[in-house]
Amino acid sequence: GKDIVASSRQELDPFIREAESRALILLHSPHVNSAVISEACQKYGVLYYLRPEFHIRGVTFLSYFDHRAAIEAYTNLASSLGTNSNASCHFSVMLHTANNADESKIILKKLPSGQTEGDVEQIFSRYGLLLSIQRTFGAGASERDGTAVKQSANFIVEYYNIQDARLAASELS
């Protein structure tokens, strides 16, 4: 049992992230029933995906819509399966993203320069809890005659929950 998990762990290295993520890799004994794993995973929140096709090698890929659910699963999932499961949980890269876009983020370009984080938060927090709002400055942030050139503001709004981001994007586009 241990050797399968060890070889899988090595092969999975490119997929494992140190940073927090909605996506997780669960390493476990192949003897744990996949239905048990599926049920255990669903206790923490709505699953975005659960990929059991490597179960026989002791690997399950999963992801949650909500960032907070993933953090909770990362903390508790392995121990909830019991010591015989030989389980460990790791943050992972998202598997399915075809265009590598982070679906929890909405990028706002060329808002009037007077717009503040507060203005953006007021609009976007209606759709769900925001993880962060970042102001980014595009090209053209030059100084002329000591006065800053009027420029538009760009923001990146990130939601805890991908479903909230999708709703906001569809209603505001």
mmCIF file of N, CA and C in Angstrom, residues 21-141:
data_model
loop_
_atom_site.group_PDB
_atom_site.id
_atom_site.type_symbol
_atom_site.label_atom_id
_atom_site.label_comp_id
_atom_site.label_asym_id
_atom_site.label_seq_id
_atom_site.Cartn_x
_atom_site.Cartn_y
_atom_site.Cartn_z
ATOM 1 N N SER A 21 -5.823 26.723 -2.409
ATOM 2 C CA SER A 21 -6.489 26.561 -3.691
ATOM 3 C C SER A 21 -7.839 25.910 -3.467
ATOM 4 N N ARG A 22 -8.750 26.080 -4.419
ATOM 5 C CA ARG A 22 -10.040 25.374 -4.352
ATOM 6 C C ARG A 22 -9.887 23.903 -4.710
ATOM 7 N N ALA A 23 -8.771 23.578 -5.347
ATOM 8 C CA ALA A 23 -8.556 22.214 -5.822
ATOM 9 C C ALA A 23 -7.663 21.454 -4.847
ATOM 10 N N LEU A 24 -7.967 20.176 -4.686
ATOM 11 C CA LEU A 24 -7.212 19.332 -3.757
ATOM 12 C C LEU A 24 -6.864 18.001 -4.420
ATOM 13 N N ILE A 25 -5.790 17.408 -3.943
ATOM 14 C CA ILE A 25 -5.472 16.018 -4.278
ATOM 15 C C ILE A 25 -5.529 15.249 -2.971
ATOM 16 N N LEU A 26 -6.324 14.201 -2.963
ATOM 17 C CA LEU A 26 -6.404 13.324 -1.804
ATOM 18 C C LEU A 26 -5.648 12.044 -2.131
ATOM 19 N N LEU A 27 -4.601 11.771 -1.370
ATOM 20 C CA LEU A 27 -3.879 10.504 -1.506
ATOM 21 C C LEU A 27 -4.430 9.567 -0.439
ATOM 22 N N HIS A 28 -4.680 8.340 -0.804
ATOM 23 C CA HIS A 28 -5.332 7.418 0.130
ATOM 24 C C HIS A 28 -5.020 5.984 -0.262
ATOM 25 N N SER A 29 -5.311 5.071 0.626
ATOM 26 C CA SER A 29 -5.177 3.658 0.312
ATOM 27 C C SER A 29 -6.205 3.307 -0.771
ATOM 28 N N PRO A 30 -5.823 2.548 -1.778
ATOM 29 C CA PRO A 30 -6.776 2.140 -2.823
ATOM 30 C C PRO A 30 -7.928 1.298 -2.259
ATOM 31 N N HIS A 31 -7.761 0.790 -1.036
ATOM 32 C CA HIS A 31 -8.802 -0.056 -0.449
ATOM 33 C C HIS A 31 -9.979 0.738 0.092
ATOM 34 N N VAL A 32 -9.816 2.049 0.251
ATOM 35 C CA VAL A 32 -10.942 2.851 0.735
ATOM 36 C C VAL A 32 -11.982 2.916 -0.377
ATOM 37 N N ASN A 33 -13.230 2.627 -0.037
ATOM 38 C CA ASN A 33 -14.315 2.634 -1.018
ATOM 39 C C ASN A 33 -14.494 4.033 -1.612
ATOM 40 N N SER A 34 -14.629 4.119 -2.941
ATOM 41 C CA SER A 34 -14.753 5.439 -3.573
ATOM 42 C C SER A 34 -16.028 6.165 -3.148
ATOM 43 N N ALA A 35 -17.078 5.412 -2.839
ATOM 44 C CA ALA A 35 -18.312 6.051 -2.355
ATOM 45 C C ALA A 35 -18.085 6.718 -1.001
ATOM 46 N N VAL A 36 -17.264 6.095 -0.176
ATOM 47 C CA VAL A 36 -16.936 6.663 1.139
ATOM 48 C C VAL A 36 -16.176 7.976 0.956
ATOM 49 N N ILE A 37 -15.232 7.978 0.017
ATOM 50 C CA ILE A 37 -14.462 9.197 -0.254
ATOM 51 C C ILE A 37 -15.367 10.293 -0.784
ATOM 52 N N SER A 38 -16.215 9.936 -1.739
ATOM 53 C CA SER A 38 -17.136 10.909 -2.317
ATOM 54 C C SER A 38 -18.019 11.538 -1.245
ATOM 55 N N GLU A 39 -18.553 10.709 -0.369
ATOM 56 C CA GLU A 39 -19.431 11.197 0.695
ATOM 57 C C GLU A 39 -18.664 12.089 1.675
ATOM 58 N N ALA A 40 -17.449 11.681 2.010
ATOM 59 C CA ALA A 40 -16.624 12.470 2.936
ATOM 60 C C ALA A 40 -16.329 13.851 2.341
ATOM 61 N N CYS A 41 -16.032 13.896 1.053
ATOM 62 C CA CYS A 41 -15.700 15.159 0.383
ATOM 63 C C CYS A 41 -16.889 16.112 0.369
ATOM 64 N N GLN A 42 -18.081 15.555 0.189
ATOM 65 C CA GLN A 42 -19.279 16.392 0.060
ATOM 66 C C GLN A 42 -19.712 17.030 1.373
ATOM 67 N N LYS A 43 -19.147 16.569 2.484
ATOM 68 C CA LYS A 43 -19.508 17.166 3.780
ATOM 69 C C LYS A 43 -19.054 18.613 3.894
ATOM 70 N N TYR A 44 -18.037 18.994 3.109
ATOM 71 C CA TYR A 44 -17.442 20.318 3.287
ATOM 72 C C TYR A 44 -18.034 21.382 2.365
ATOM 73 N N GLY A 45 -18.761 20.951 1.347
ATOM 74 C CA GLY A 45 -19.339 21.939 0.445
ATOM 75 C C GLY A 45 -19.654 21.322 -0.904
ATOM 76 N N VAL A 46 -20.159 22.152 -1.794
ATOM 77 C CA VAL A 46 -20.544 21.685 -3.123
ATOM 78 C C VAL A 46 -19.279 21.441 -3.944
ATOM 79 N N LEU A 47 -19.164 20.233 -4.491
ATOM 80 C CA LEU A 47 -17.983 19.890 -5.283
ATOM 81 C C LEU A 47 -18.094 20.447 -6.692
ATOM 82 N N TYR A 48 -17.021 21.029 -7.166
ATOM 83 C CA TYR A 48 -16.926 21.490 -8.542
ATOM 84 C C TYR A 48 -16.630 20.270 -9.421
ATOM 85 N N TYR A 49 -15.665 19.468 -9.003
ATOM 86 C CA TYR A 49 -15.438 18.183 -9.657
ATOM 87 C C TYR A 49 -14.878 17.194 -8.642
ATOM 88 N N LEU A 50 -15.069 15.920 -8.938
ATOM 89 C CA LEU A 50 -14.476 14.825 -8.175
ATOM 90 C C LEU A 50 -14.055 13.814 -9.217
ATOM 91 N N ARG A 51 -12.750 13.556 -9.308
ATOM 92 C CA ARG A 51 -12.238 12.694 -10.376
ATOM 93 C C ARG A 51 -11.718 11.404 -9.764
ATOM 94 N N PRO A 52 -12.522 10.330 -9.813
ATOM 95 C CA PRO A 52 -12.130 9.081 -9.168
ATOM 96 C C PRO A 52 -11.357 8.122 -10.076
ATOM 97 N N GLU A 53 -10.994 8.548 -11.287
ATOM 98 C CA GLU A 53 -10.456 7.530 -12.216
ATOM 99 C C GLU A 53 -9.077 7.000 -11.819
ATOM 100 N N PHE A 54 -8.403 7.656 -10.863
ATOM 101 C CA PHE A 54 -7.110 7.140 -10.404
ATOM 102 C C PHE A 54 -7.215 6.514 -9.023
ATOM 103 N N HIS A 55 -8.456 6.209 -8.638
ATOM 104 C CA HIS A 55 -8.709 5.656 -7.306
ATOM 105 C C HIS A 55 -7.859 4.418 -7.033
ATOM 106 N N ILE A 56 -7.730 3.569 -8.019
ATOM 107 C CA ILE A 56 -7.008 2.302 -7.881
ATOM 108 C C ILE A 56 -5.538 2.560 -7.543
ATOM 109 N N ARG A 57 -5.048 3.749 -7.894
ATOM 110 C CA ARG A 57 -3.661 4.115 -7.554
ATOM 111 C C ARG A 57 -3.604 4.945 -6.278
ATOM 112 N N GLY A 58 -4.762 5.100 -5.626
ATOM 113 C CA GLY A 58 -4.775 5.817 -4.358
ATOM 114 C C GLY A 58 -4.756 7.327 -4.503
ATOM 115 N N VAL A 59 -5.345 7.811 -5.596
ATOM 116 C CA VAL A 59 -5.352 9.251 -5.858
ATOM 117 C C VAL A 59 -6.765 9.695 -6.248
ATOM 118 N N THR A 60 -7.276 10.720 -5.594
ATOM 119 C CA THR A 60 -8.550 11.333 -5.994
ATOM 120 C C THR A 60 -8.330 12.830 -6.149
ATOM 121 N N PHE A 61 -8.707 13.362 -7.308
ATOM 122 C CA PHE A 61 -8.650 14.809 -7.557
ATOM 123 C C PHE A 61 -10.020 15.388 -7.266
ATOM 124 N N LEU A 62 -10.061 16.506 -6.547
ATOM 125 C CA LEU A 62 -11.351 17.132 -6.285
ATOM 126 C C LEU A 62 -11.207 18.643 -6.198
ATOM 127 N N SER A 63 -12.331 19.313 -6.336
ATOM 128 C CA SER A 63 -12.333 20.768 -6.224
ATOM 129 C C SER A 63 -13.704 21.230 -5.749
ATOM 130 N N TYR A 64 -13.708 22.342 -5.053
ATOM 131 C CA TYR A 64 -14.947 22.936 -4.534
ATOM 132 C C TYR A 64 -15.222 24.261 -5.247
ATOM 133 N N PHE A 65 -16.488 24.610 -5.320
ATOM 134 C CA PHE A 65 -16.842 25.936 -5.831
ATOM 135 C C PHE A 65 -16.338 27.020 -4.881
ATOM 136 N N ASP A 66 -16.398 26.715 -3.576
ATOM 137 C CA ASP A 66 -16.104 27.737 -2.573
ATOM 138 C C ASP A 66 -14.730 27.503 -1.948
ATOM 139 N N HIS A 67 -13.953 28.541 -1.960
ATOM 140 C CA HIS A 67 -12.608 28.546 -1.389
ATOM 141 C C HIS A 67 -12.616 28.065 0.068
ATOM 142 N N ARG A 68 -13.603 28.536 0.844
ATOM 143 C CA ARG A 68 -13.651 28.198 2.274
ATOM 144 C C ARG A 68 -13.895 26.705 2.488
ATOM 145 N N ALA A 69 -14.695 26.092 1.616
ATOM 146 C CA ALA A 69 -14.957 24.647 1.708
ATOM 147 C C ALA A 69 -13.659 23.871 1.484
ATOM 148 N N ALA A 70 -12.858 24.329 0.524
ATOM 149 C CA ALA A 70 -11.596 23.652 0.222
ATOM 150 C C ALA A 70 -10.630 23.735 1.396
ATOM 151 N N ILE A 71 -10.586 24.888 2.051
ATOM 152 C CA ILE A 71 -9.694 25.057 3.206
ATOM 153 C C ILE A 71 -10.115 24.093 4.315
ATOM 154 N N GLU A 72 -11.420 24.001 4.531
ATOM 155 C CA GLU A 72 -11.928 23.120 5.580
ATOM 156 C C GLU A 72 -11.647 21.653 5.253
ATOM 157 N N ALA A 73 -11.834 21.286 3.989
ATOM 158 C CA ALA A 73 -11.549 19.914 3.569
ATOM 159 C C ALA A 73 -10.060 19.615 3.694
ATOM 160 N N TYR A 74 -9.239 20.573 3.296
ATOM 161 C CA TYR A 74 -7.783 20.410 3.393
ATOM 162 C C TYR A 74 -7.385 20.088 4.837
ATOM 163 N N THR A 75 -8.038 20.777 5.773
ATOM 164 C CA THR A 75 -7.717 20.618 7.189
ATOM 165 C C THR A 75 -8.232 19.306 7.768
ATOM 166 N N ASN A 76 -9.423 18.864 7.352
ATOM 167 C CA ASN A 76 -10.112 17.777 8.057
ATOM 168 C C ASN A 76 -10.334 16.482 7.288
ATOM 169 N N LEU A 77 -10.266 16.548 5.963
ATOM 170 C CA LEU A 77 -10.696 15.408 5.146
ATOM 171 C C LEU A 77 -9.887 14.132 5.419
ATOM 172 N N ALA A 78 -8.568 14.239 5.393
ATOM 173 C CA ALA A 78 -7.725 13.047 5.545
ATOM 174 C C ALA A 78 -7.996 12.349 6.876
ATOM 175 N N SER A 79 -8.059 13.131 7.970
ATOM 176 C CA SER A 79 -8.266 12.508 9.280
ATOM 177 C C SER A 79 -9.677 11.946 9.417
ATOM 178 N N SER A 80 -10.641 12.540 8.702
ATOM 179 C CA SER A 80 -12.026 12.048 8.794
ATOM 180 C C SER A 80 -12.164 10.653 8.183
ATOM 181 N N LEU A 81 -11.212 10.263 7.335
ATOM 182 C CA LEU A 81 -11.270 8.932 6.709
ATOM 183 C C LEU A 81 -10.672 7.847 7.605
ATOM 184 N N GLY A 82 -10.052 8.251 8.715
ATOM 185 C CA GLY A 82 -9.499 7.276 9.660
ATOM 186 C C GLY A 82 -8.071 6.871 9.321
ATOM 187 N N THR A 83 -7.354 6.360 10.313
ATOM 188 C CA THR A 83 -5.922 6.069 10.132
ATOM 189 C C THR A 83 -5.669 4.958 9.114
ATOM 190 N N ASN A 84 -6.589 3.999 8.993
ATOM 191 C CA ASN A 84 -6.391 2.893 8.041
ATOM 192 C C ASN A 84 -6.388 3.361 6.591
ATOM 193 N N SER A 85 -6.947 4.537 6.347
ATOM 194 C CA SER A 85 -7.033 5.034 4.971
ATOM 195 C C SER A 85 -5.681 5.532 4.475
ATOM 196 N N ASN A 86 -4.751 5.746 5.414
ATOM 197 C CA ASN A 86 -3.418 6.231 5.032
ATOM 198 C C ASN A 86 -3.535 7.494 4.161
ATOM 199 N N ALA A 87 -4.457 8.377 4.518
ATOM 200 C CA ALA A 87 -4.788 9.507 3.643
ATOM 201 C C ALA A 87 -3.988 10.762 3.967
ATOM 202 N N SER A 88 -3.723 11.540 2.933
ATOM 203 C CA SER A 88 -3.185 12.888 3.114
ATOM 204 C C SER A 88 -3.788 13.776 2.038
ATOM 205 N N CYS A 89 -3.918 15.044 2.367
ATOM 206 C CA CYS A 89 -4.607 15.983 1.479
ATOM 207 C C CYS A 89 -3.649 17.111 1.122
ATOM 208 N N HIS A 90 -3.639 17.503 -0.162
ATOM 209 C CA HIS A 90 -2.702 18.526 -0.640
ATOM 210 C C HIS A 90 -3.443 19.499 -1.552
ATOM 211 N N PHE A 91 -3.059 20.776 -1.475
ATOM 212 C CA PHE A 91 -3.618 21.726 -2.439
ATOM 213 C C PHE A 91 -3.074 21.385 -3.821
ATOM 214 N N SER A 92 -3.887 21.673 -4.835
ATOM 215 C CA SER A 92 -3.555 21.252 -6.194
ATOM 216 C C SER A 92 -3.840 22.380 -7.180
ATOM 217 N N VAL A 93 -3.295 22.245 -8.373
ATOM 218 C CA VAL A 93 -3.710 23.121 -9.469
ATOM 219 C C VAL A 93 -5.090 22.661 -9.931
ATOM 220 N N MET A 94 -5.896 23.563 -10.468
ATOM 221 C CA MET A 94 -7.203 23.180 -11.005
ATOM 222 C C MET A 94 -6.962 22.336 -12.252
ATOM 223 N N LEU A 95 -7.721 21.261 -12.394
ATOM 224 C CA LEU A 95 -7.455 20.326 -13.484
ATOM 225 C C LEU A 95 -8.061 20.734 -14.807
ATOM 226 N N HIS A 96 -9.294 21.238 -14.756
ATOM 227 C CA HIS A 96 -10.079 21.286 -15.988
ATOM 228 C C HIS A 96 -9.952 22.593 -16.730
ATOM 229 N N THR A 97 -9.349 23.624 -16.147
ATOM 230 C CA THR A 97 -9.467 24.951 -16.745
ATOM 231 C C THR A 97 -8.770 24.997 -18.098
ATOM 232 N N ALA A 98 -9.571 24.997 -19.137
ATOM 233 C CA ALA A 98 -9.060 24.943 -20.500
ATOM 234 C C ALA A 98 -8.235 26.180 -20.809
ATOM 235 N N ASN A 99 -8.740 27.351 -20.390
ATOM 236 C CA ASN A 99 -8.048 28.590 -20.739
ATOM 237 C C ASN A 99 -7.227 29.112 -19.572
ATOM 238 N N ASN A 100 -7.103 28.298 -18.507
ATOM 239 C CA ASN A 100 -6.337 28.672 -17.329
ATOM 240 C C ASN A 100 -6.839 29.939 -16.650
ATOM 241 N N ALA A 101 -8.024 30.397 -17.001
ATOM 242 C CA ALA A 101 -8.579 31.566 -16.334
ATOM 243 C C ALA A 101 -9.090 31.129 -14.968
ATOM 244 N N ASP A 102 -8.892 31.983 -13.971
ATOM 245 C CA ASP A 102 -9.421 31.678 -12.646
ATOM 246 C C ASP A 102 -10.875 32.132 -12.637
ATOM 247 N N GLU A 103 -11.787 31.162 -12.567
ATOM 248 C CA GLU A 103 -13.209 31.492 -12.688
ATOM 249 C C GLU A 103 -13.764 32.254 -11.498
ATOM 250 N N SER A 104 -12.981 32.357 -10.425
ATOM 251 C CA SER A 104 -13.479 33.096 -9.265
ATOM 252 C C SER A 104 -13.197 34.587 -9.408
ATOM 253 N N LYS A 105 -12.439 34.958 -10.452
ATOM 254 C CA LYS A 105 -12.031 36.355 -10.617
ATOM 255 C C LYS A 105 -12.735 37.016 -11.791
ATOM 256 N N ILE A 106 -13.058 38.279 -11.592
ATOM 257 C CA ILE A 106 -13.608 39.099 -12.671
ATOM 258 C C ILE A 106 -12.644 40.265 -12.864
ATOM 259 N N ILE A 107 -12.236 40.479 -14.091
ATOM 260 C CA ILE A 107 -11.309 41.575 -14.370
ATOM 261 C C ILE A 107 -12.095 42.745 -14.955
ATOM 262 N N LEU A 108 -11.964 43.888 -14.304
ATOM 263 C CA LEU A 108 -12.667 45.091 -14.754
ATOM 264 C C LEU A 108 -11.639 46.020 -15.361
ATOM 265 N N LYS A 109 -11.894 46.431 -16.611
ATOM 266 C CA LYS A 109 -10.928 47.288 -17.278
ATOM 267 C C LYS A 109 -11.534 48.648 -17.570
ATOM 268 N N LYS A 110 -10.681 49.661 -17.479
ATOM 269 C CA LYS A 110 -11.018 51.014 -17.912
ATOM 270 C C LYS A 110 -12.254 51.587 -17.221
ATOM 271 N N LEU A 111 -12.311 51.451 -15.909
ATOM 272 C CA LEU A 111 -13.340 52.164 -15.165
ATOM 273 C C LEU A 111 -12.885 53.619 -15.056
ATOM 274 N N PRO A 112 -13.831 54.552 -14.863
ATOM 275 C CA PRO A 112 -13.420 55.952 -14.672
ATOM 276 C C PRO A 112 -12.419 56.047 -13.516
ATOM 277 N N SER A 113 -11.428 56.933 -13.660
ATOM 278 C CA SER A 113 -10.314 56.934 -12.705
ATOM 279 C C SER A 113 -10.740 57.277 -11.277
ATOM 280 N N GLY A 114 -11.908 57.853 -11.116
ATOM 281 C CA GLY A 114 -12.359 58.190 -9.767
ATOM 282 C C GLY A 114 -12.868 56.992 -8.974
ATOM 283 N N GLN A 115 -13.049 55.871 -9.636
ATOM 284 C CA GLN A 115 -13.618 54.692 -8.963
ATOM 285 C C GLN A 115 -12.671 54.168 -7.895
ATOM 286 N N THR A 116 -13.225 53.871 -6.717
ATOM 287 C CA THR A 116 -12.411 53.343 -5.625
ATOM 288 C C THR A 116 -12.747 51.868 -5.393
ATOM 289 N N GLU A 117 -11.922 51.221 -4.574
ATOM 290 C CA GLU A 117 -12.213 49.848 -4.156
ATOM 291 C C GLU A 117 -13.605 49.775 -3.523
ATOM 292 N N GLY A 118 -13.941 50.808 -2.770
ATOM 293 C CA GLY A 118 -15.248 50.852 -2.097
ATOM 294 C C GLY A 118 -16.410 50.825 -3.078
ATOM 295 N N ASP A 119 -16.267 51.597 -4.176
ATOM 296 C CA ASP A 119 -17.322 51.623 -5.200
ATOM 297 C C ASP A 119 -17.485 50.240 -5.816
ATOM 298 N N VAL A 120 -16.350 49.628 -6.114
ATOM 299 C CA VAL A 120 -16.357 48.311 -6.745
ATOM 300 C C VAL A 120 -16.977 47.283 -5.791
ATOM 301 N N GLU A 121 -16.584 47.355 -4.521
ATOM 302 C CA GLU A 121 -17.098 46.415 -3.533
ATOM 303 C C GLU A 121 -18.608 46.535 -3.402
ATOM 304 N N GLN A 122 -19.100 47.762 -3.418
ATOM 305 C CA GLN A 122 -20.534 47.984 -3.257
ATOM 306 C C GLN A 122 -21.329 47.276 -4.349
ATOM 307 N N ILE A 123 -20.829 47.344 -5.567
ATOM 308 C CA ILE A 123 -21.532 46.710 -6.685
ATOM 309 C C ILE A 123 -21.393 45.191 -6.622
ATOM 310 N N PHE A 124 -20.163 44.717 -6.439
ATOM 311 C CA PHE A 124 -19.905 43.291 -6.616
ATOM 312 C C PHE A 124 -20.236 42.436 -5.399
ATOM 313 N N SER A 125 -20.279 43.033 -4.220
ATOM 314 C CA SER A 125 -20.578 42.240 -3.022
ATOM 315 C C SER A 125 -22.054 41.847 -2.967
ATOM 316 N N ARG A 126 -22.872 42.448 -3.825
ATOM 317 C CA ARG A 126 -24.279 42.022 -3.899
ATOM 318 C C ARG A 126 -24.406 40.574 -4.328
ATOM 319 N N TYR A 127 -23.397 40.080 -5.053
ATOM 320 C CA TYR A 127 -23.498 38.736 -5.630
ATOM 321 C C TYR A 127 -22.874 37.667 -4.742
ATOM 322 N N GLY A 128 -22.135 38.076 -3.731
ATOM 323 C CA GLY A 128 -21.511 37.098 -2.845
ATOM 324 C C GLY A 128 -20.327 37.702 -2.121
ATOM 325 N N LEU A 129 -19.789 36.945 -1.183
ATOM 326 C CA LEU A 129 -18.678 37.427 -0.368
ATOM 327 C C LEU A 129 -17.408 37.514 -1.199
ATOM 328 N N LEU A 130 -16.736 38.662 -1.114
ATOM 329 C CA LEU A 130 -15.522 38.879 -1.898
ATOM 330 C C LEU A 130 -14.287 38.457 -1.113
ATOM 331 N N LEU A 131 -13.406 37.744 -1.792
ATOM 332 C CA LEU A 131 -12.137 37.345 -1.190
ATOM 333 C C LEU A 131 -11.145 38.500 -1.259
ATOM 334 N N SER A 132 -11.133 39.212 -2.384
ATOM 335 C CA SER A 132 -10.225 40.357 -2.502
ATOM 336 C C SER A 132 -10.639 41.268 -3.653
ATOM 337 N N ILE A 133 -10.205 42.516 -3.551
ATOM 338 C CA ILE A 133 -10.314 43.470 -4.663
ATOM 339 C C ILE A 133 -8.926 44.058 -4.840
ATOM 340 N N GLN A 134 -8.379 43.909 -6.039
ATOM 341 C CA GLN A 134 -7.057 44.468 -6.303
ATOM 342 C C GLN A 134 -7.179 45.531 -7.362
ATOM 343 N N ARG A 135 -6.546 46.663 -7.122
ATOM 344 C CA ARG A 135 -6.490 47.693 -8.145
ATOM 345 C C ARG A 135 -5.205 47.494 -8.934
ATOM 346 N N THR A 136 -5.319 47.454 -10.234
ATOM 347 C CA THR A 136 -4.123 47.310 -11.060
ATOM 348 C C THR A 136 -4.030 48.521 -11.962
ATOM 349 N N PHE A 137 -2.830 48.928 -12.254
ATOM 350 C CA PHE A 137 -2.654 50.098 -13.106
ATOM 351 C C PHE A 137 -2.111 49.658 -14.451
ATOM 352 N N GLY A 138 -2.839 50.014 -15.485
ATOM 353 C CA GLY A 138 -2.417 49.621 -16.822
ATOM 354 C C GLY A 138 -1.351 50.555 -17.334
ATOM 355 N N ALA A 139 -1.066 50.434 -18.610
ATOM 356 C CA ALA A 139 -0.097 51.313 -19.246
ATOM 357 C C ALA A 139 -0.624 52.742 -19.186
ATOM 358 N N GLY A 140 0.273 53.698 -19.262
ATOM 359 C CA GLY A 140 -0.145 55.093 -19.315
ATOM 360 C C GLY A 140 -0.136 55.754 -17.958
ATOM 361 N N ALA A 141 0.507 55.142 -16.973
ATOM 362 C CA ALA A 141 0.583 55.782 -15.666
ATOM 363 C C ALA A 141 1.839 56.637 -15.597
#
